[in-house]
Coordinates of C-alpha atoms in Angstrom, one line a residue:
M294 CA -8.8 21.5 18.8
T295 CA -10.3 23.2 15.7
I296 CA -7.6 23.9 12.8
I297 CA -8.0 26.1 9.4
L298 CA -5.4 25.9 6.9
T299 CA -5.4 28.6 4.8
N300 CA -4.4 30.6 1.4
A301 CA -4.2 26.6 0.3
W302 CA -4.9 25.1 -3.4
L303 CA -7.6 23.0 -2.3
L304 CA -7.3 19.3 -4.6
T305 CA -10.5 17.9 -2.7
I306 CA -10.9 14.3 -4.9
D307 CA -14.5 14.9 -4.5
P308 CA -16.8 13.3 -7.2
A309 CA -17.4 16.6 -9.1
M310 CA -12.5 16.7 -8.3
T311 CA -13.4 20.5 -6.8
T312 CA -10.8 22.9 -6.5
H313 CA -9.9 26.1 -4.5
Q314 CA -7.0 27.5 -5.9
T315 CA -7.0 30.3 -2.9
G316 CA -9.3 27.8 -0.2
W317 CA -9.7 26.9 3.6
L318 CA -9.9 24.1 5.1
Q319 CA -11.6 23.6 9.3
I320 CA -10.6 20.8 11.0
D321 CA -12.8 19.8 14.5
G322 CA -10.3 16.9 15.6
S323 CA -10.2 14.7 13.5
T324 CA -12.5 15.5 11.2
I325 CA -13.2 18.0 8.0
T326 CA -16.2 20.3 9.2
A327 CA -16.0 23.2 6.6
L328 CA -14.2 23.8 3.5
G329 CA -14.5 26.5 0.9
S330 CA -12.6 29.6 -1.4
G331 CA -11.4 32.6 -0.1
T332 CA -11.7 34.1 3.2
P333 CA -12.7 31.7 5.4
P334 CA -14.4 32.0 9.3
T335 CA -12.9 34.3 12.1
L336 CA -13.5 32.2 15.5
P337 CA -12.4 32.1 18.6
G338 CA -9.0 29.9 19.6
V339 CA -8.6 28.6 16.6
E340 CA -4.8 27.7 15.2
V341 CA -4.4 29.2 11.7
I342 CA -2.1 28.0 9.2
D343 CA -1.2 29.8 6.1
C344 CA 0.0 27.8 3.7
G345 CA 1.4 30.2 1.2
G346 CA -0.4 28.5 -1.7
D347 CA 0.8 25.4 -1.1
V348 CA -1.4 22.3 -2.3
V349 CA -3.1 20.2 0.4
M350 CA -4.9 17.5 -1.2
P351 CA -5.5 14.3 0.2
G352 CA -3.3 11.6 1.9
M353 CA -2.0 9.2 -0.7
V354 CA -3.2 5.3 -0.2
N355 CA -0.8 2.8 -0.3
T356 CA -3.2 -0.7 -1.2
H357 CA -0.1 -3.4 -1.1
C358 CA 3.3 -3.3 0.5
H359 CA 5.4 -5.6 2.8
M360 CA 6.3 -2.8 5.5
A361 CA 8.9 -5.2 7.1
M362 CA 10.5 -6.8 4.1
S363 CA 12.5 -2.4 4.2
V364 CA 16.0 -4.1 5.7
F365 CA 15.9 -6.3 2.4
R366 CA 15.8 -3.0 0.0
G367 CA 18.7 -3.7 -2.6
L368 CA 19.8 -7.2 -1.7
A369 CA 21.6 -8.6 -4.5
E370 CA 20.0 -7.0 -6.9
D371 CA 21.6 -8.1 -10.5
I372 CA 21.6 -12.1 -8.8
D373 CA 19.3 -14.2 -11.2
D374 CA 18.4 -16.6 -8.2
R375 CA 18.8 -13.8 -4.9
L376 CA 15.1 -15.0 -3.7
Y377 CA 16.6 -18.5 -3.5
R378 CA 20.0 -18.4 -3.3
Y379 CA 19.5 -14.7 -0.4
I380 CA 15.7 -13.9 0.4
L381 CA 14.4 -17.1 1.4
P382 CA 17.1 -18.5 3.5
L383 CA 17.4 -14.9 5.1
E384 CA 13.9 -15.2 5.6
R385 CA 13.8 -18.5 7.5
K386 CA 16.5 -17.5 9.9
Y387 CA 15.8 -14.0 10.9
V388 CA 12.1 -12.6 10.1
T389 CA 11.5 -12.5 13.8
P390 CA 8.5 -9.9 15.4
D391 CA 12.0 -7.5 16.0
M392 CA 13.4 -7.8 12.4
V393 CA 9.6 -7.2 11.5
R394 CA 9.6 -4.1 14.3
A395 CA 12.8 -2.7 12.7
G396 CA 11.5 -3.0 9.3
S397 CA 8.2 -1.2 9.8
A398 CA 9.1 1.3 11.8
L399 CA 11.6 2.3 8.4
S400 CA 8.8 1.8 5.9
A401 CA 6.2 3.6 8.4
L402 CA 8.9 6.6 7.9
E403 CA 9.3 6.6 4.4
L404 CA 6.0 6.8 4.3
I405 CA 5.2 9.3 6.0
Q406 CA 7.4 11.1 4.9
G407 CA 6.6 10.6 0.7
G408 CA 2.5 11.5 1.2
V409 CA 0.9 8.2 2.0
T410 CA -1.8 8.5 5.1
T411 CA -3.3 5.1 4.4
V412 CA -1.3 1.4 3.8
A413 CA -2.3 -2.0 3.4
D414 CA 0.2 -4.2 4.4
M415 CA 0.8 -7.9 4.6
Y416 CA 3.7 -10.3 6.6
Y417 CA 4.4 -12.0 9.2
F418 CA 4.2 -11.4 13.2
E419 CA 1.3 -8.5 11.7
T420 CA 0.5 -7.1 14.9
E421 CA 4.3 -5.7 15.3
V422 CA 3.1 -4.1 11.9
G423 CA -0.3 -2.8 13.3
R424 CA 1.5 -1.8 16.8
V425 CA 4.3 0.4 14.8
T426 CA 1.8 1.6 12.3
S427 CA -0.6 3.2 15.4
E428 CA 2.8 4.3 16.9
S429 CA 3.5 6.3 14.0
G430 CA 0.0 7.5 13.3
L431 CA -0.2 6.1 9.8
R432 CA -4.3 5.3 9.1
A433 CA -3.2 0.8 7.9
V434 CA -4.9 -2.8 7.2
V435 CA -2.8 -5.4 8.6
G436 CA -2.7 -8.8 7.0
Q437 CA -1.6 -11.8 8.3
T438 CA 0.1 -13.8 6.0
L439 CA -1.4 -17.8 5.5
A440 CA 1.2 -20.2 3.7
D441 CA 1.6 -23.6 3.1
F442 CA 5.9 -23.3 2.6
N443 CA 7.2 -23.1 6.3
A444 CA 6.5 -19.5 6.9
P445 CA 8.5 -17.9 9.6
D446 CA 5.5 -17.7 12.4
H447 CA 3.5 -20.2 11.0
A448 CA 4.4 -24.1 10.2
T449 CA 0.8 -25.1 10.1
F450 CA -2.4 -23.7 9.3
D451 CA -4.0 -23.9 12.8
E452 CA -0.8 -21.5 13.8
G453 CA -1.5 -19.2 11.3
F454 CA -5.0 -19.1 11.9
E455 CA -3.8 -18.5 15.7
Q456 CA -2.4 -15.6 14.2
V457 CA -4.7 -14.5 12.6
E458 CA -7.0 -14.0 16.0
R459 CA -4.1 -12.9 17.9
L460 CA -4.2 -9.9 15.3
V461 CA -8.4 -9.4 15.3
D462 CA -9.0 -9.2 19.0
E463 CA -5.9 -7.0 19.3
F464 CA -6.5 -4.1 16.8
S465 CA -10.6 -5.0 16.3
G466 CA -12.0 -1.0 16.9
H467 CA -9.0 0.1 16.7
P468 CA -9.1 4.0 15.2
L469 CA -6.9 3.0 12.5
V470 CA -5.2 0.0 12.5
T471 CA -7.9 -2.5 10.5
P472 CA -7.0 -6.7 11.3
S473 CA -7.1 -8.4 7.8
I474 CA -6.1 -11.7 7.1
A475 CA -3.6 -12.8 3.9
P476 CA -3.4 -15.8 2.0
H477 CA -0.1 -15.5 0.6
A478 CA -1.2 -16.5 -3.3
P479 CA -4.0 -19.9 -4.7
Y480 CA -0.3 -21.4 -5.2
S481 CA 0.7 -21.7 -1.8
V482 CA -2.3 -21.5 0.1
G483 CA -4.4 -24.6 -2.2
V484 CA -7.9 -24.8 -3.6
K485 CA -9.2 -26.8 -0.3
M486 CA -7.3 -24.2 1.9
M487 CA -8.7 -21.2 0.6
G488 CA -11.6 -22.7 0.6
Q489 CA -11.7 -22.6 4.7
I490 CA -10.7 -19.4 4.5
A491 CA -13.4 -18.2 2.5
R492 CA -15.9 -19.4 5.3
W493 CA -13.8 -18.3 7.7
S494 CA -14.3 -14.4 6.5
D495 CA -17.6 -15.1 5.9
A496 CA -18.1 -15.5 9.7
H497 CA -15.6 -12.2 10.6
P498 CA -17.2 -10.4 7.2
E499 CA -15.2 -7.1 9.4
V500 CA -11.7 -8.7 8.5
V501 CA -10.2 -7.7 4.9
V502 CA -9.2 -10.2 3.0
Q503 CA -5.9 -9.3 0.7
M504 CA -4.5 -11.7 -1.6
H505 CA -1.6 -12.2 -4.8
L506 CA -3.4 -12.8 -7.7
A507 CA -2.5 -13.3 -11.2
E508 CA 0.7 -12.4 -10.7
S509 CA 3.1 -14.3 -12.4
D510 CA 3.7 -16.7 -15.9
M511 CA 4.1 -19.4 -12.8
E512 CA 0.7 -19.1 -11.3
V513 CA -0.9 -18.6 -14.4
K514 CA 0.8 -22.6 -15.8
W515 CA -0.3 -24.1 -12.3
A516 CA -3.4 -23.1 -12.5
S517 CA -4.4 -24.2 -16.1
E518 CA -1.9 -27.6 -15.9
T519 CA -3.2 -28.7 -12.0
Y520 CA -7.2 -27.6 -12.6
G521 CA -7.5 -26.6 -16.0
A522 CA -8.6 -23.2 -14.9
S523 CA -7.3 -19.8 -14.6
S524 CA -5.9 -18.9 -11.3
T525 CA -9.1 -16.1 -10.6
E526 CA -11.5 -19.1 -11.5
L527 CA -9.7 -20.9 -9.1
V528 CA -10.4 -18.4 -6.5
K529 CA -14.2 -18.4 -7.4
Q530 CA -14.5 -22.0 -7.1
S531 CA -13.2 -21.9 -3.4
G532 CA -15.7 -19.0 -2.7
L533 CA -12.4 -16.7 -1.7
L534 CA -13.8 -14.0 -4.9
K535 CA -15.8 -12.2 -3.2
S536 CA -16.9 -8.5 -2.3
G537 CA -13.9 -6.8 -0.7
L538 CA -11.4 -8.9 -2.1
V539 CA -8.1 -7.0 -2.3
G540 CA -6.3 -8.8 -5.3
A541 CA -3.0 -7.8 -5.6
H542 CA -0.9 -7.4 -9.1
C543 CA -3.7 -9.2 -11.2
L544 CA -1.4 -9.1 -14.4
H545 CA -2.5 -12.1 -16.2
L546 CA -6.5 -11.8 -16.6
S547 CA -8.7 -12.7 -19.1
D548 CA -12.0 -11.4 -20.5
S549 CA -13.3 -13.4 -19.0
D550 CA -11.6 -13.0 -15.5
I551 CA -12.2 -9.7 -15.2
E552 CA -16.0 -10.4 -15.6
L553 CA -16.0 -12.7 -12.6
I554 CA -13.9 -10.3 -10.6
A555 CA -16.6 -7.1 -11.9
E556 CA -19.2 -9.7 -10.7
A557 CA -18.0 -10.5 -7.1
D558 CA -17.0 -6.9 -6.2
V559 CA -14.1 -7.6 -5.9
R560 CA -11.1 -4.8 -5.3
I561 CA -7.3 -4.3 -7.2
A562 CA -4.0 -3.2 -5.9
T563 CA -1.5 -2.7 -8.8
N564 CA 1.7 -2.3 -8.4
P565 CA 3.7 -0.3 -11.6
R566 CA 7.3 -0.3 -10.4
S567 CA 7.2 -3.3 -8.9
N568 CA 6.2 -5.6 -11.6
G569 CA 7.7 -3.2 -14.5
K570 CA 11.0 -3.6 -13.1
A571 CA 10.6 -7.8 -12.9
G572 CA 9.6 -7.9 -16.1
R573 CA 5.9 -9.6 -15.6
G574 CA 4.0 -7.9 -18.0
I575 CA 1.1 -4.7 -17.9
P576 CA -1.9 -4.6 -16.5
R577 CA -5.3 -4.6 -18.0
I578 CA -6.3 -1.5 -16.0
E579 CA -8.1 0.5 -18.3
S580 CA -10.2 -2.5 -18.7
L581 CA -10.6 -3.4 -14.9
R582 CA -12.2 0.4 -14.3
K583 CA -14.2 0.2 -17.1
A584 CA -16.4 -3.5 -15.9
G585 CA -16.0 -0.8 -12.7
V586 CA -13.4 -2.7 -10.2
P587 CA -11.8 -0.1 -8.4
V588 CA -8.1 0.0 -8.8
G589 CA -5.2 1.2 -6.0
I590 CA -2.2 1.6 -6.7
G591 CA 0.5 0.1 -4.3
T592 CA 4.2 0.1 -4.2
D593 CA 4.9 -3.4 -3.0
G594 CA 7.6 -4.6 -0.6
P595 CA 10.8 -2.5 -0.9
M596 CA 12.3 -5.5 -1.7
S597 CA 10.6 -5.8 -5.1
G598 CA 9.7 -2.1 -5.8
N599 CA 12.3 -0.7 -3.2
T600 CA 10.7 3.1 -3.4
L601 CA 7.5 3.1 -0.8
D602 CA 6.1 6.2 -1.5
L603 CA 3.5 6.9 -4.6
F604 CA 4.7 9.9 -6.1
S605 CA 7.2 6.9 -8.0
Q606 CA 4.2 4.9 -9.0
L607 CA 2.1 7.6 -11.1
A608 CA 4.5 8.3 -13.7
P609 CA 4.9 4.5 -14.8
L610 CA 1.2 3.5 -14.0
S611 CA 0.2 6.4 -16.6
M612 CA 3.1 5.4 -18.8
F613 CA 2.8 1.9 -19.0
A614 CA -1.4 2.3 -19.9
K615 CA -0.3 4.4 -22.7
L616 CA 2.1 1.8 -23.8
R617 CA -0.4 -0.8 -23.5
G618 CA -2.9 1.5 -25.9
K619 CA -0.4 3.2 -28.2
S620 CA -1.9 6.4 -27.2
R621 CA -1.4 9.2 -24.7
L622 CA -5.3 8.8 -24.0
P623 CA -5.5 6.0 -21.7
L624 CA -5.1 6.8 -17.7
P625 CA -4.9 10.7 -18.2
A626 CA -3.3 11.9 -15.0
A627 CA -6.8 13.0 -13.1
A628 CA -7.3 9.3 -13.0
V629 CA -4.0 8.3 -11.9
V630 CA -4.6 11.0 -8.9
R631 CA -8.1 9.4 -8.4
M632 CA -6.7 5.6 -7.7
A633 CA -3.5 7.3 -5.6
T634 CA -6.7 8.5 -3.2
I635 CA -10.0 8.5 -3.3
E636 CA -10.1 5.2 -5.6
G637 CA -7.3 3.3 -3.5
A638 CA -9.4 4.4 -0.4
K639 CA -12.3 2.0 -2.2
V640 CA -10.1 -0.3 -2.7
L641 CA -9.4 -1.3 1.1
S642 CA -13.4 -0.3 1.9
L643 CA -12.3 2.7 3.9
D644 CA -13.9 5.4 1.5
H645 CA -16.3 6.0 3.7
K646 CA -13.6 7.8 6.6
T647 CA -10.7 8.9 3.7
G648 CA -9.7 9.3 0.0
S649 CA -10.6 13.0 -0.3
L650 CA -11.5 16.1 1.5
E651 CA -15.2 16.4 2.3
P652 CA -17.0 17.4 5.5
G653 CA -17.4 14.8 7.7
K654 CA -14.0 12.8 6.8
Q655 CA -11.4 12.1 8.7
A656 CA -8.5 14.7 8.0
D657 CA -5.9 12.4 6.2
L658 CA -4.3 15.1 4.2
I659 CA -0.8 15.9 2.4
R660 CA 0.8 19.5 1.9
I661 CA 2.7 19.5 -1.1
S662 CA 5.2 22.5 -1.5
L663 CA 5.1 24.2 -5.3
A664 CA 9.0 26.1 -4.7
A665 CA 11.0 23.8 -6.9
P666 CA 11.8 25.2 -11.1
R667 CA 10.5 21.9 -12.3
L668 CA 6.9 21.5 -10.8
H669 CA 6.7 25.1 -13.1
P670 CA 4.9 26.2 -15.2
I671 CA 1.3 24.2 -13.4
Y672 CA -1.5 24.1 -16.6
D673 CA -2.7 21.3 -15.0
P674 CA -2.4 20.1 -10.9
Y675 CA -2.9 16.5 -12.0
A676 CA -0.5 16.0 -14.5
M677 CA 2.6 18.1 -12.2
L678 CA 1.7 15.9 -9.6
V679 CA 1.5 12.6 -11.8
F680 CA 5.0 13.5 -13.6
A681 CA 6.8 16.0 -12.0
A682 CA 6.2 15.9 -8.1
L683 CA 8.5 14.0 -5.8
P684 CA 8.2 12.8 -2.2
T685 CA 10.5 15.8 -0.8
D686 CA 8.0 18.1 -1.9
V687 CA 5.9 16.8 1.1
T688 CA 5.8 19.5 3.9
G689 CA 3.3 18.2 5.7
T690 CA 1.3 14.4 6.5
M691 CA -1.9 14.5 8.8
V692 CA -3.7 12.0 9.8
A693 CA -7.0 12.1 11.9
G694 CA -6.0 15.5 12.2
R695 CA -2.9 15.1 13.5
W696 CA 0.4 16.3 12.3
L697 CA 3.0 12.5 12.0
L698 CA 5.3 15.2 9.4
R699 CA 5.1 19.1 9.6
E700 CA 7.9 21.4 7.8
R701 CA 9.9 18.0 7.1
Q702 CA 10.0 17.4 10.7
M703 CA 8.8 14.1 11.4
Q704 CA 6.2 14.4 14.7
T705 CA 6.0 11.0 15.9
L706 CA 8.7 8.4 15.0
D707 CA 12.6 8.6 16.0
P708 CA 13.9 9.1 12.2
K709 CA 17.5 7.8 14.0
K710 CA 16.4 4.9 16.0
A711 CA 14.6 3.6 12.7
L712 CA 17.4 3.6 10.7
S713 CA 19.6 3.0 13.5
D714 CA 17.3 -0.2 14.4
A715 CA 17.5 -1.2 10.3
L716 CA 20.9 -1.2 10.1
Q717 CA 22.0 -3.7 12.5
I718 CA 19.1 -6.4 10.6
A719 CA 21.1 -5.8 7.2
H720 CA 25.0 -6.1 9.4
Q721 CA 23.4 -9.2 9.7
F722 CA 21.9 -10.0 6.7
K723 CA 25.6 -9.2 5.0
V724 CA 28.0 -11.4 7.8
E725 CA 25.1 -14.9 6.3
M726 CA 25.3 -13.6 2.5
T727 CA 29.1 -14.0 2.9
R728 CA 28.4 -17.2 5.0
I729 CA 26.2 -18.3 1.9
D730 CA 28.6 -17.7 -0.8
A731 CA 31.2 -19.0 0.8
A732 CA 29.8 -22.4 1.5
P733 CA 30.1 -25.2 -1.4
Q734 CA 28.0 -25.3 -4.3

């Protein structure tokens, strides 16, 4: 099938940041084949869609997420010890393949409605996440978490590697889903196991590696007091600081850490709302990007950051950089939009497929209505996207030439079923929390 979108304000996010204010874009099958300004070519048997002046741009890339954790969203927000009092006990008791599927489906629904076309996930029972994203039509990098703290789906690292192998076997060569290995963090995996994972990765170069890195003061203290090094230096010593590694958060980096990351061709997923909400600090995004490090934007899990659309991340990301720099100049709007699209795609090693509107790339795009008064006047479309647009402005989401959302109507997932399944899990959580509260302290 050939589709031509006409009368669209095209933001291509190509290297020249080309725009076509009255543009058209041609899609053949899953691929963008042509685009331009003015009147599109006349072809027989083509579906022509008049966008009415709406913005059409690349779909957004969420570079770090824990989709299944949508069922934890808003749980015990004002409880200081909620992690140990509620979250970890609930995870140990209730994280099953069915729970992961339900939480991931709810998240997929939110991602699609919010204009995300690609998501990088890491959690447990990750084959279920891969199946959900495939069924929903999302492009995804799905990472099986490995950890040494009695994880819900593996008691030993050998069992964890078995989960990774199953994930790779099921999704190798999949057109949308890329399997990934996801060591949880330096402190929860350990130096010896990071070395083993690095060797496994060397033998499987097609499998993306994701890892929380330099995220917390606790991690910094652990690395310094135990090894006399930064956590980044420990990852390098283990052999895991390597090209293509996706480091999530990276809040606590020295100049030498940034130099190591740049030399190793590591990529970064920053999570502004989650880290701001937790009071963990403001990352050195400007320093990383100036060093040549690709930085994409993530939401973190919905337990931490609550919302999974990237629109909610854009303004805080820019504002935090401006606060750090004490100026309006850091992270201008156009740079932030690039981070949410093509730079995020590069973080996940998918920039040859997605992240910009260019002939030969996959037709991963979103349509944004300009009907809302809060969007006008528009002097700069990128500033409008960063500081004024909301996920509800997204009227269409397409991946590989297939509409996942059209005229705000889901085309793949069943919204009622996704919500119902998630609420059943939430009911179990509420019962267990009541039991925990009633137990002697």
